[in-house]
GROMACS .gro file of C-alpha atoms in nm:
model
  282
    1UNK     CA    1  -7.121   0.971   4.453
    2UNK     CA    2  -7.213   0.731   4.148
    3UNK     CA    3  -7.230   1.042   3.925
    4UNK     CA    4  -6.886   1.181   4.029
    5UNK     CA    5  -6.719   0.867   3.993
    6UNK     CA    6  -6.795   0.880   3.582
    7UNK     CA    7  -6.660   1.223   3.556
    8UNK     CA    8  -6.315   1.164   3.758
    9UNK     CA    9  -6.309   0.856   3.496
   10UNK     CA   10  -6.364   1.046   3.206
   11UNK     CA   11  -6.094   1.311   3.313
   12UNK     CA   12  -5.855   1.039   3.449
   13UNK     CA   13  -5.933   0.862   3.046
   14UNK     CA   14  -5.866   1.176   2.884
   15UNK     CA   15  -5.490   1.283   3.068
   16UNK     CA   16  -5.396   0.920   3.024
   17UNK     CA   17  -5.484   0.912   2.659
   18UNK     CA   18  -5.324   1.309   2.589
   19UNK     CA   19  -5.035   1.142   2.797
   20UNK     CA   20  -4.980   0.863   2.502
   21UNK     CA   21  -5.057   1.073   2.247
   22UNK     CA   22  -4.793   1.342   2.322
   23UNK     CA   23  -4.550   1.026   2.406
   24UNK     CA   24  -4.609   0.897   2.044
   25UNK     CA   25  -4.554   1.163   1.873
   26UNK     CA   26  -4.254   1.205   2.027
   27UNK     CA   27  -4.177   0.837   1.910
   28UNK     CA   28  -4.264   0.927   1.568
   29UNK     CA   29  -4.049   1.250   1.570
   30UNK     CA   30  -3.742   1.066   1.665
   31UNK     CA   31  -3.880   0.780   1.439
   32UNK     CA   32  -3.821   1.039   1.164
   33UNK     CA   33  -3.516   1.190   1.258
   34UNK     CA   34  -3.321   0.866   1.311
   35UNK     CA   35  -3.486   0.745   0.943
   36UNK     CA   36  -3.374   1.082   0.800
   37UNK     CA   37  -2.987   0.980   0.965
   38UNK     CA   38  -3.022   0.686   0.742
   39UNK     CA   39  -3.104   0.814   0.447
   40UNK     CA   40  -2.881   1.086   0.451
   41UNK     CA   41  -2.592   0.798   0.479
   42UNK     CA   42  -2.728   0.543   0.262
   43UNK     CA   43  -2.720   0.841  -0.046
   44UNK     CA   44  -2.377   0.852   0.048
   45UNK     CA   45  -2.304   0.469  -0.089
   46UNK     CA   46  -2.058   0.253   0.073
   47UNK     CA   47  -1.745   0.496   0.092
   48UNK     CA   48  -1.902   0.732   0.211
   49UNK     CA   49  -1.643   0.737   0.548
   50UNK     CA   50  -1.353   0.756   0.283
   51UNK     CA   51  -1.407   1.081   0.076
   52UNK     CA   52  -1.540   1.215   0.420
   53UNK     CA   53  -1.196   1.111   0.617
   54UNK     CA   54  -0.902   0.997   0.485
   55UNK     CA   55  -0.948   1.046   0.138
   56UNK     CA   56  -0.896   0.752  -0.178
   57UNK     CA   57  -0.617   0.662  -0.353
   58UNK     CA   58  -0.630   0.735  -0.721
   59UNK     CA   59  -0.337   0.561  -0.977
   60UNK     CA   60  -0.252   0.613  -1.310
   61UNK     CA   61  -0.389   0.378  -1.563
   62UNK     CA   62  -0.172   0.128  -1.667
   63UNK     CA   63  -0.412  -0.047  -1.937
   64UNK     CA   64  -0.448   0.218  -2.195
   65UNK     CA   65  -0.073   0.275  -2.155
   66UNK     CA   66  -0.006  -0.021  -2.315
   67UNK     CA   67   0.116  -0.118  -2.656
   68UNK     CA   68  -0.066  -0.435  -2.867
   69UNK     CA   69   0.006  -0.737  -2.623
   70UNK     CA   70   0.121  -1.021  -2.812
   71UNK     CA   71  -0.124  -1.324  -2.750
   72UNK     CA   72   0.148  -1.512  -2.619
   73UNK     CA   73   0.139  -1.240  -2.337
   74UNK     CA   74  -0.218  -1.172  -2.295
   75UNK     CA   75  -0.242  -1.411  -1.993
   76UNK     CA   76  -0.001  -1.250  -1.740
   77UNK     CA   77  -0.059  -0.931  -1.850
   78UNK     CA   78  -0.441  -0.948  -1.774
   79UNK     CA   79  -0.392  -1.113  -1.433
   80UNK     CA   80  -0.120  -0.846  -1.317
   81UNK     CA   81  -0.355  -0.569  -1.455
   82UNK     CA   82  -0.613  -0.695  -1.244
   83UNK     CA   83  -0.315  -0.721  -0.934
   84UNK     CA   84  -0.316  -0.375  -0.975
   85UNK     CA   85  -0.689  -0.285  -0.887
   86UNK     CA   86  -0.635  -0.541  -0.594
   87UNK     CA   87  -0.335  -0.337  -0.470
   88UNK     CA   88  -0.544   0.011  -0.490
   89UNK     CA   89  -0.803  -0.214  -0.286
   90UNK     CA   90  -0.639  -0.313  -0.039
   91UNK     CA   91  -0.448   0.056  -0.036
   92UNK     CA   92  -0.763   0.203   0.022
   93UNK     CA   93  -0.912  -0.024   0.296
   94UNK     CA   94  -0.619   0.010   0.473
   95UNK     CA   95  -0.677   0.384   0.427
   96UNK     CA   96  -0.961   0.367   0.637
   97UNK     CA   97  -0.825   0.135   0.851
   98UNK     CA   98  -0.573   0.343   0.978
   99UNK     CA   99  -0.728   0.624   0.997
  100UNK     CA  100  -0.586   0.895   1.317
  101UNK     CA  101  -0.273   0.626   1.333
  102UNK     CA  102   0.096   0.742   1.321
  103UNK     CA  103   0.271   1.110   1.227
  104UNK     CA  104   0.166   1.329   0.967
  105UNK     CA  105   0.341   1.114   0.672
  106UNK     CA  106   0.191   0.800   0.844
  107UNK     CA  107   0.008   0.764   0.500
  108UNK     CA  108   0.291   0.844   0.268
  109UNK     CA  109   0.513   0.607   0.457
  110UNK     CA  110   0.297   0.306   0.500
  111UNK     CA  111   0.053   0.297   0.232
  112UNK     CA  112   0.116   0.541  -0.083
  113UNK     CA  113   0.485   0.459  -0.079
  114UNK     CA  114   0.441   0.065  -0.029
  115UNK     CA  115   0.161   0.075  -0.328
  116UNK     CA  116   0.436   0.245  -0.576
  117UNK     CA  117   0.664  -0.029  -0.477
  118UNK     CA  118   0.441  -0.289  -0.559
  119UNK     CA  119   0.292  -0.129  -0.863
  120UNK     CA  120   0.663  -0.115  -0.996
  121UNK     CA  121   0.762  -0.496  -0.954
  122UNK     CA  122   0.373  -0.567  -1.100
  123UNK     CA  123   0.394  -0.321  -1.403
  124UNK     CA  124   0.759  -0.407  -1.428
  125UNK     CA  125   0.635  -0.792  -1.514
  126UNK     CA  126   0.377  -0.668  -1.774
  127UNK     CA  127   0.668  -0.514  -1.956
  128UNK     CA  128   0.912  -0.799  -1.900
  129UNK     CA  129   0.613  -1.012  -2.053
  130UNK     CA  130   0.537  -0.814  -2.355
  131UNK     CA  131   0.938  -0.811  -2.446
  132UNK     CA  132   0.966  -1.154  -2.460
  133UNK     CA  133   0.799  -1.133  -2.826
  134UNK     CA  134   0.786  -0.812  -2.867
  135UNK     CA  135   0.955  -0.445  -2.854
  136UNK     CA  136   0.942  -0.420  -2.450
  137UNK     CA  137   0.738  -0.099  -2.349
  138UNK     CA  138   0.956   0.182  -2.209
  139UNK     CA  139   0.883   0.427  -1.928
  140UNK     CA  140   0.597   0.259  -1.786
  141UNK     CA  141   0.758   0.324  -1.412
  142UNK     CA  142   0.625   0.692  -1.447
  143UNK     CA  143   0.294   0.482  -1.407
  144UNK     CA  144   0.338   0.387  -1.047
  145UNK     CA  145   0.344   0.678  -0.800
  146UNK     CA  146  -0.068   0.720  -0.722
  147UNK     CA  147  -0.197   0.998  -0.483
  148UNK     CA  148  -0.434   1.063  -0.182
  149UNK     CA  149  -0.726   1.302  -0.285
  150UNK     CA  150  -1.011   1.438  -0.085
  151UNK     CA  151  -0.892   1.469   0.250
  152UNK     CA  152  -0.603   1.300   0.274
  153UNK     CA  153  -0.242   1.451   0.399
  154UNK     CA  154  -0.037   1.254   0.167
  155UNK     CA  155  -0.032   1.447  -0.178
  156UNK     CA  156   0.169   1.328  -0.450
  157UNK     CA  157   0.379   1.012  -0.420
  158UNK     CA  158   0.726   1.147  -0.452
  159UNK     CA  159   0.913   0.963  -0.672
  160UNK     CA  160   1.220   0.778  -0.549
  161UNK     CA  161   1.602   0.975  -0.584
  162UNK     CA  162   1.795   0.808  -0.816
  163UNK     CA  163   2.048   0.569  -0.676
  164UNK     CA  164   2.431   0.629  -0.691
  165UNK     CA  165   2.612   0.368  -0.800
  166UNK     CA  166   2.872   0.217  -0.597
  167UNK     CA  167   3.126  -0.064  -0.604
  168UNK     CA  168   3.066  -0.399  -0.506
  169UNK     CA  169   2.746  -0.656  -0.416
  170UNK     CA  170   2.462  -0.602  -0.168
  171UNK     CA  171   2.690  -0.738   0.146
  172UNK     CA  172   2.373  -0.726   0.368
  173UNK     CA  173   2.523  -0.506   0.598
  174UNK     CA  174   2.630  -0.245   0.430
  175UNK     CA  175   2.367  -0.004   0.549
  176UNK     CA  176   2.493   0.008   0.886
  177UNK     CA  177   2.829   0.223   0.732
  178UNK     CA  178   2.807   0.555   0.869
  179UNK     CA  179   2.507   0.493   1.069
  180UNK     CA  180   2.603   0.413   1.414
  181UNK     CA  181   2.355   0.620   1.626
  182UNK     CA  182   2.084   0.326   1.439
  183UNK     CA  183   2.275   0.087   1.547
  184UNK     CA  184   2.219   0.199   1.930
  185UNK     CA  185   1.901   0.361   1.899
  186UNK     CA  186   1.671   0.129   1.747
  187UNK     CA  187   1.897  -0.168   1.574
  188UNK     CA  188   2.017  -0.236   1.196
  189UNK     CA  189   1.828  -0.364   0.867
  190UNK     CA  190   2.027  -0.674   0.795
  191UNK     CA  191   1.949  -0.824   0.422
  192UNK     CA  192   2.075  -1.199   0.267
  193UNK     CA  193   2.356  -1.140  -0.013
  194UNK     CA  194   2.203  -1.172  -0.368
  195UNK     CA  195   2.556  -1.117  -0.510
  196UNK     CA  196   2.690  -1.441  -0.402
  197UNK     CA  197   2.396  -1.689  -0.484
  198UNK     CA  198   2.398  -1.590  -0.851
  199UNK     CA  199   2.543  -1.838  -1.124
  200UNK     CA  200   2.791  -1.682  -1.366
  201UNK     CA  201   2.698  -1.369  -1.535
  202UNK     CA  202   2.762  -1.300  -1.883
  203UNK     CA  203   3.000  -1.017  -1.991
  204UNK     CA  204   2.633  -0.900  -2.226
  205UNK     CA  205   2.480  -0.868  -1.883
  206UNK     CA  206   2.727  -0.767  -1.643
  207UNK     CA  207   2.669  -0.375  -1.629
  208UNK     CA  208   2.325  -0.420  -1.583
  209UNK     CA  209   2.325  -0.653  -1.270
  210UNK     CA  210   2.647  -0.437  -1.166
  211UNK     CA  211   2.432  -0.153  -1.120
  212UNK     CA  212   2.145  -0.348  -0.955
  213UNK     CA  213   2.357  -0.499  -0.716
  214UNK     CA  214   2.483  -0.180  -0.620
  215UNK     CA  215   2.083  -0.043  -0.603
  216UNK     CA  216   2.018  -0.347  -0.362
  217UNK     CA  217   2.291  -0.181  -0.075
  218UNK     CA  218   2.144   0.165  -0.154
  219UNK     CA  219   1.797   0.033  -0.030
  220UNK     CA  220   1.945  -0.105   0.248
  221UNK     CA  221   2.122   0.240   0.336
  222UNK     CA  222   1.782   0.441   0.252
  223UNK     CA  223   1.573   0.193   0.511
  224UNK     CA  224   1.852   0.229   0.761
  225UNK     CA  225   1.833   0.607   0.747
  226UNK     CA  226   1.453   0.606   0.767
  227UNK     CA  227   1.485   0.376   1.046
  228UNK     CA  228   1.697   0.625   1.258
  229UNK     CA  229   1.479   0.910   1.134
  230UNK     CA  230   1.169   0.761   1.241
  231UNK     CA  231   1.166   0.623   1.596
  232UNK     CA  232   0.878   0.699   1.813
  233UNK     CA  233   0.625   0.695   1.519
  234UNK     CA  234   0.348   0.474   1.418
  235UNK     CA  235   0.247   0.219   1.612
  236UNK     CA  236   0.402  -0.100   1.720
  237UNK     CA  237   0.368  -0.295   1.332
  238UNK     CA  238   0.513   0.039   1.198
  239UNK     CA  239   0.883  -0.057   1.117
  240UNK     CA  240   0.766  -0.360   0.925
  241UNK     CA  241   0.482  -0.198   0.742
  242UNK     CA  242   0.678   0.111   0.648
  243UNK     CA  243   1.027   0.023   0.614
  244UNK     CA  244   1.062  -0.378   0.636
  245UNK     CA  245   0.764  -0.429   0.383
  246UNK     CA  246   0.860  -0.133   0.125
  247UNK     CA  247   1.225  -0.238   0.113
  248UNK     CA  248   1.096  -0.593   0.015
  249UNK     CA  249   0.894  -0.462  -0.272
  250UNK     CA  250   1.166  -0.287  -0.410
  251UNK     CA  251   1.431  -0.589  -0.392
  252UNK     CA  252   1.156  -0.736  -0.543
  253UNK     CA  253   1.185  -0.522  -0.870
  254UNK     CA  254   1.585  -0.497  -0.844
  255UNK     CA  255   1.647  -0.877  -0.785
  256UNK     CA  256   1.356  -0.962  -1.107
  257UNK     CA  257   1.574  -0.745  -1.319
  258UNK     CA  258   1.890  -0.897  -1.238
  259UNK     CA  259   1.720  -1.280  -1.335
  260UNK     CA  260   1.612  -1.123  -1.646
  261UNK     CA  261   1.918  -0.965  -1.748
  262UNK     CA  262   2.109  -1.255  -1.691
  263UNK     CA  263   1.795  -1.449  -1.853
  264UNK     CA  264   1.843  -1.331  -2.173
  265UNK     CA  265   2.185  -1.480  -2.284
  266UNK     CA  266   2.197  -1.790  -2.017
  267UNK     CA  267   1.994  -1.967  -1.799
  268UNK     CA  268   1.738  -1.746  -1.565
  269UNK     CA  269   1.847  -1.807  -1.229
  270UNK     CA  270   1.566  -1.910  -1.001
  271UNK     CA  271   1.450  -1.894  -0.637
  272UNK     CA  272   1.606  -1.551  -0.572
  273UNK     CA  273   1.318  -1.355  -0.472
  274UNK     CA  274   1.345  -1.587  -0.140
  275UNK     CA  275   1.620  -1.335  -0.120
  276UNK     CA  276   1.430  -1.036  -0.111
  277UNK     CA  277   1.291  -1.048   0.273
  278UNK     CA  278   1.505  -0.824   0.501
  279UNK     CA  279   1.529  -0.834   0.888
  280UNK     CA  280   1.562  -0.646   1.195
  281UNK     CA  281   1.810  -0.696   1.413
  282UNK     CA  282   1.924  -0.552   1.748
   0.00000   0.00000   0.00000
Protein backbone atom coordinates (compact mmCIF):
# COMPACT_ATOMS: atom_id res chain seq x y z
CA UNK A 1 0.00 0.00 0.00
CA UNK A 2 2.95 2.56 0.82
CA UNK A 3 4.58 1.52 -2.49
CA UNK A 4 1.44 2.05 -4.64
CA UNK A 5 0.69 5.24 -3.22
CA UNK A 6 4.21 6.76 -4.89
CA UNK A 7 3.36 5.40 -8.21
CA UNK A 8 -0.44 6.75 -8.43
CA UNK A 9 1.55 10.11 -7.36
CA UNK A 10 3.98 9.98 -9.89
CA UNK A 11 1.27 9.24 -12.64
CA UNK A 12 -1.25 11.72 -11.07
CA UNK A 13 2.30 14.43 -11.25
CA UNK A 14 2.91 13.55 -14.68
CA UNK A 15 -1.02 14.07 -16.38
CA UNK A 16 -1.21 17.21 -14.28
CA UNK A 17 2.07 18.57 -15.51
CA UNK A 18 1.35 17.22 -19.57
CA UNK A 19 -2.08 18.94 -18.69
CA UNK A 20 -0.18 22.54 -18.21
CA UNK A 21 2.14 21.98 -20.63
CA UNK A 22 -0.31 21.34 -23.53
CA UNK A 23 -2.46 24.39 -21.89
CA UNK A 24 0.65 26.69 -22.33
CA UNK A 25 1.43 26.10 -25.38
CA UNK A 26 -1.75 26.77 -26.38
CA UNK A 27 -1.28 30.21 -24.51
CA UNK A 28 1.79 30.81 -26.38
CA UNK A 29 0.20 29.90 -29.80
CA UNK A 30 -2.52 32.39 -29.40
CA UNK A 31 0.18 34.60 -27.65
CA UNK A 32 1.70 34.60 -31.16
CA UNK A 33 -1.11 34.88 -33.28
CA UNK A 34 -2.71 37.85 -31.50
CA UNK A 35 1.15 39.53 -31.53
CA UNK A 36 1.32 38.66 -35.26
CA UNK A 37 -2.48 40.72 -35.51
CA UNK A 38 -0.50 43.55 -34.18
CA UNK A 39 2.18 43.70 -36.14
CA UNK A 40 0.53 43.16 -39.20
CA UNK A 41 -1.53 46.56 -38.24
CA UNK A 42 1.07 48.53 -36.70
CA UNK A 43 3.17 48.14 -40.43
CA UNK A 44 0.16 49.56 -41.67
CA UNK A 45 0.80 53.17 -39.75
CA UNK A 46 -1.98 55.18 -38.51
CA UNK A 47 -4.33 55.28 -41.71
CA UNK A 48 -4.23 52.24 -42.20
CA UNK A 49 -8.45 52.02 -41.87
CA UNK A 50 -8.49 54.86 -44.59
CA UNK A 51 -6.72 53.43 -47.75
CA UNK A 52 -8.38 50.10 -46.54
CA UNK A 53 -12.13 51.77 -46.44
CA UNK A 54 -13.12 54.84 -47.57
CA UNK A 55 -10.28 55.97 -49.33
CA UNK A 56 -8.21 59.76 -48.83
CA UNK A 57 -8.79 62.81 -50.26
CA UNK A 58 -6.02 64.07 -52.48
CA UNK A 59 -6.07 68.15 -53.72
CA UNK A 60 -4.23 69.94 -56.06
CA UNK A 61 -1.35 71.95 -54.83
CA UNK A 62 -1.97 75.35 -54.45
CA UNK A 63 1.70 76.47 -53.27
CA UNK A 64 3.74 75.79 -56.30
CA UNK A 65 0.88 77.35 -58.28
CA UNK A 66 1.70 80.47 -57.11
CA UNK A 67 3.42 83.49 -58.53
CA UNK A 68 6.31 85.58 -56.29
CA UNK A 69 4.14 86.76 -53.21
CA UNK A 70 4.85 90.22 -52.49
CA UNK A 71 6.17 90.51 -48.77
CA UNK A 72 3.43 92.65 -48.02
CA UNK A 73 1.32 89.42 -48.70
CA UNK A 74 3.42 86.73 -47.37
CA UNK A 75 1.45 86.67 -44.04
CA UNK A 76 -2.10 85.73 -45.19
CA UNK A 77 -1.02 83.85 -47.85
CA UNK A 78 1.03 81.41 -45.58
CA UNK A 79 -1.75 81.09 -42.98
CA UNK A 80 -4.54 80.31 -45.71
CA UNK A 81 -2.03 77.84 -47.36
CA UNK A 82 -1.79 76.15 -44.22
CA UNK A 83 -6.08 76.49 -43.97
CA UNK A 84 -5.89 74.41 -46.75
CA UNK A 85 -4.04 71.26 -45.29
CA UNK A 86 -6.46 71.80 -42.24
CA UNK A 87 -9.48 71.55 -44.60
CA UNK A 88 -8.03 68.18 -46.34
CA UNK A 89 -7.70 67.17 -42.50
CA UNK A 90 -10.58 67.54 -41.36
CA UNK A 91 -12.04 66.18 -45.01
CA UNK A 92 -10.37 63.14 -44.38
CA UNK A 93 -11.30 62.43 -40.71
CA UNK A 94 -14.59 62.99 -41.49
CA UNK A 95 -14.00 60.43 -44.26
CA UNK A 96 -13.60 57.89 -41.83
CA UNK A 97 -16.01 59.14 -39.72
CA UNK A 98 -18.73 58.57 -41.85
CA UNK A 99 -17.92 55.75 -43.17
CA UNK A 100 -21.33 53.20 -44.37
CA UNK A 101 -23.48 56.67 -43.73
CA UNK A 102 -25.93 58.06 -46.37
CA UNK A 103 -26.56 57.11 -50.39
CA UNK A 104 -24.02 56.36 -52.77
CA UNK A 105 -22.97 60.22 -53.34
CA UNK A 106 -23.10 60.58 -49.47
CA UNK A 107 -19.31 61.48 -49.95
CA UNK A 108 -19.57 63.71 -52.96
CA UNK A 109 -22.38 65.60 -51.32
CA UNK A 110 -21.12 66.14 -47.85
CA UNK A 111 -17.49 66.13 -47.90
CA UNK A 112 -15.70 66.44 -51.49
CA UNK A 113 -18.20 69.06 -52.57
CA UNK A 114 -18.12 71.15 -49.17
CA UNK A 115 -14.04 70.97 -49.34
CA UNK A 116 -14.15 72.64 -53.05
CA UNK A 117 -16.32 75.25 -51.59
CA UNK A 118 -14.11 76.10 -48.97
CA UNK A 119 -10.93 75.70 -50.91
CA UNK A 120 -12.48 78.37 -53.36
CA UNK A 121 -13.31 81.24 -50.75
CA UNK A 122 -9.58 80.21 -49.09
CA UNK A 123 -7.59 80.21 -52.45
CA UNK A 124 -9.86 82.98 -53.62
CA UNK A 125 -8.24 85.22 -50.54
CA UNK A 126 -4.63 84.23 -51.49
CA UNK A 127 -5.33 85.78 -54.85
CA UNK A 128 -7.29 88.76 -53.58
CA UNK A 129 -4.06 89.21 -51.30
CA UNK A 130 -1.40 88.98 -53.84
CA UNK A 131 -3.46 91.69 -56.15
CA UNK A 132 -3.42 94.16 -53.77
CA UNK A 133 0.39 94.89 -54.86
CA UNK A 134 0.66 92.91 -57.40
CA UNK A 135 -0.71 91.40 -60.89
CA UNK A 136 -3.59 89.16 -59.14
CA UNK A 137 -3.07 85.39 -60.14
CA UNK A 138 -5.68 84.09 -62.61
CA UNK A 139 -7.32 80.68 -62.80
CA UNK A 140 -6.37 79.45 -59.55
CA UNK A 141 -10.23 78.09 -59.05
CA UNK A 142 -9.20 75.09 -61.36
CA UNK A 143 -7.17 74.39 -58.05
CA UNK A 144 -10.08 73.48 -55.86
CA UNK A 145 -12.03 70.38 -56.93
CA UNK A 146 -9.83 67.38 -54.97
CA UNK A 147 -10.80 63.64 -55.36
CA UNK A 148 -11.42 60.37 -53.33
CA UNK A 149 -8.78 57.65 -54.27
CA UNK A 150 -8.35 54.14 -53.03
CA UNK A 151 -11.63 52.96 -52.26
CA UNK A 152 -13.70 55.60 -52.21
CA UNK A 153 -17.13 56.04 -54.44
CA UNK A 154 -16.75 59.65 -54.99
CA UNK A 155 -14.32 60.11 -58.08
CA UNK A 156 -13.65 63.38 -59.38
CA UNK A 157 -15.18 66.51 -57.83
CA UNK A 158 -17.35 67.76 -60.62
CA UNK A 159 -16.93 71.12 -61.12
CA UNK A 160 -19.85 73.47 -60.58
CA UNK A 161 -22.27 74.52 -64.00
CA UNK A 162 -21.81 77.87 -64.72
CA UNK A 163 -24.47 80.19 -63.44
CA UNK A 164 -26.98 82.05 -65.74
CA UNK A 165 -27.32 85.33 -65.12
CA UNK A 166 -30.52 86.79 -64.25
CA UNK A 167 -32.09 90.12 -63.34
CA UNK A 168 -32.28 91.50 -60.08
CA UNK A 169 -30.67 90.92 -56.24
CA UNK A 170 -30.58 87.72 -54.18
CA UNK A 171 -34.38 88.36 -52.74
CA UNK A 172 -33.87 85.38 -50.32
CA UNK A 173 -36.66 83.65 -51.60
CA UNK A 174 -36.24 83.38 -54.85
CA UNK A 175 -35.42 79.71 -54.89
CA UNK A 176 -38.75 78.68 -53.99
CA UNK A 177 -39.97 79.95 -57.89
CA UNK A 178 -40.95 76.95 -59.65
CA UNK A 179 -40.36 74.67 -56.86
CA UNK A 180 -43.51 74.04 -55.09
CA UNK A 181 -43.46 70.21 -54.51
CA UNK A 182 -40.14 71.53 -51.91
CA UNK A 183 -42.14 73.66 -50.50
CA UNK A 184 -44.61 70.70 -49.29
CA UNK A 185 -42.28 67.98 -49.18
CA UNK A 186 -39.53 68.95 -47.08
CA UNK A 187 -39.68 73.04 -46.70
CA UNK A 188 -37.70 76.04 -48.50
CA UNK A 189 -33.95 77.44 -48.19
CA UNK A 190 -34.67 80.96 -47.12
CA UNK A 191 -31.35 83.35 -47.37
CA UNK A 192 -30.93 87.29 -45.85
CA UNK A 193 -30.81 89.89 -48.91
CA UNK A 194 -27.15 90.98 -49.61
CA UNK A 195 -28.52 93.33 -52.33
CA UNK A 196 -30.11 95.69 -50.01
CA UNK A 197 -27.42 96.05 -47.16
CA UNK A 198 -24.79 97.23 -49.62
CA UNK A 199 -23.67 101.03 -49.70
CA UNK A 200 -23.63 102.62 -53.15
CA UNK A 201 -21.88 100.86 -55.87
CA UNK A 202 -19.79 102.50 -58.31
CA UNK A 203 -20.71 102.53 -62.05
CA UNK A 204 -16.54 100.83 -62.32
CA UNK A 205 -18.03 98.05 -60.25
CA UNK A 206 -21.50 97.60 -61.04
CA UNK A 207 -21.35 94.64 -63.66
CA UNK A 208 -19.34 92.74 -61.50
CA UNK A 209 -21.55 92.72 -58.30
CA UNK A 210 -24.58 92.63 -60.93
CA UNK A 211 -23.56 89.31 -61.86
CA UNK A 212 -22.75 88.14 -58.29
CA UNK A 213 -25.89 89.16 -57.02
CA UNK A 214 -27.56 87.30 -59.55
CA UNK A 215 -25.02 84.04 -58.65
CA UNK A 216 -26.23 84.48 -54.94
CA UNK A 217 -30.26 83.53 -56.11
CA UNK A 218 -28.80 80.81 -58.40
CA UNK A 219 -27.31 79.09 -55.22
CA UNK A 220 -30.31 79.46 -53.58
CA UNK A 221 -32.27 77.76 -56.58
CA UNK A 222 -29.43 74.93 -56.91
CA UNK A 223 -29.82 74.09 -52.87
CA UNK A 224 -33.56 74.20 -53.27
CA UNK A 225 -33.46 71.67 -56.09
CA UNK A 226 -31.03 69.42 -54.23
CA UNK A 227 -33.21 69.73 -51.34
CA UNK A 228 -36.29 68.26 -53.21
CA UNK A 229 -34.01 65.76 -54.93
CA UNK A 230 -32.63 64.44 -51.86
CA UNK A 231 -35.17 63.58 -49.16
CA UNK A 232 -34.83 60.37 -47.38
CA UNK A 233 -30.96 60.41 -47.55
CA UNK A 234 -28.26 60.78 -45.07
CA UNK A 235 -28.90 60.92 -41.77
CA UNK A 236 -30.63 63.37 -39.58
CA UNK A 237 -27.48 66.37 -39.77
CA UNK A 238 -27.61 65.66 -43.58
CA UNK A 239 -29.49 68.80 -44.95
CA UNK A 240 -27.18 71.07 -43.03
CA UNK A 241 -23.96 69.30 -43.78
CA UNK A 242 -24.72 68.84 -47.46
CA UNK A 243 -26.80 71.58 -48.58
CA UNK A 244 -27.06 74.30 -45.61
CA UNK A 245 -23.16 74.20 -45.03
CA UNK A 246 -22.03 74.08 -48.91
CA UNK A 247 -24.38 76.90 -49.86
CA UNK A 248 -22.66 78.98 -47.05
CA UNK A 249 -19.23 78.39 -48.43
CA UNK A 250 -20.13 79.47 -51.67
CA UNK A 251 -21.95 82.87 -50.53
CA UNK A 252 -18.92 83.03 -48.86
CA UNK A 253 -16.80 83.40 -52.12
CA UNK A 254 -19.71 85.38 -54.04
CA UNK A 255 -20.42 87.94 -51.20
CA UNK A 256 -16.06 88.43 -50.71
CA UNK A 257 -16.07 89.30 -54.34
CA UNK A 258 -18.75 91.69 -54.28
CA UNK A 259 -16.74 93.73 -51.07
CA UNK A 260 -13.79 93.62 -53.20
CA UNK A 261 -15.17 94.82 -56.28
CA UNK A 262 -16.78 97.53 -54.72
CA UNK A 263 -13.39 97.82 -52.55
CA UNK A 264 -11.41 98.91 -55.16
CA UNK A 265 -12.87 102.38 -56.14
CA UNK A 266 -14.79 103.16 -52.62
CA UNK A 267 -14.96 102.09 -49.33
CA UNK A 268 -15.01 98.02 -48.72
CA UNK A 269 -18.19 97.38 -47.20
CA UNK A 270 -17.92 95.34 -44.05
CA UNK A 271 -19.81 92.77 -41.94
CA UNK A 272 -21.47 91.08 -44.94
CA UNK A 273 -20.32 87.66 -44.61
CA UNK A 274 -22.85 87.70 -41.44
CA UNK A 275 -24.96 87.50 -44.52
CA UNK A 276 -23.85 84.42 -45.85
CA UNK A 277 -25.71 81.80 -43.32
CA UNK A 278 -28.91 80.42 -44.93
CA UNK A 279 -31.91 78.72 -43.17
CA UNK A 280 -34.46 76.15 -43.30
CA UNK A 281 -37.72 76.81 -43.07
CA UNK A 282 -41.00 74.86 -43.12
Amino acid sequence: MSRALPKYNKRRVAFIGGAAAVALSGTVIAGFALAGETTSSSKSGTNARTLAGPGTISCPDVASRLPAVPATAKAEVDRNLALLNTQIQEANKRLVDTVGQGGPNFVQNAIVGPLKDKRVATINRIATAIGRTAARPQGLDSLAPCTLNANGNAGAATPSATPTKQAGGNTGNTGNTGNTGNTNAVGTISCPDVRSKLPAVPASARAEVDRNLALLNTQIQEANKRLASSVGQGGPNFVQNAILGPLKDKRVAAIDRIAISIGRTAAKPQGLNSLAACTLTK
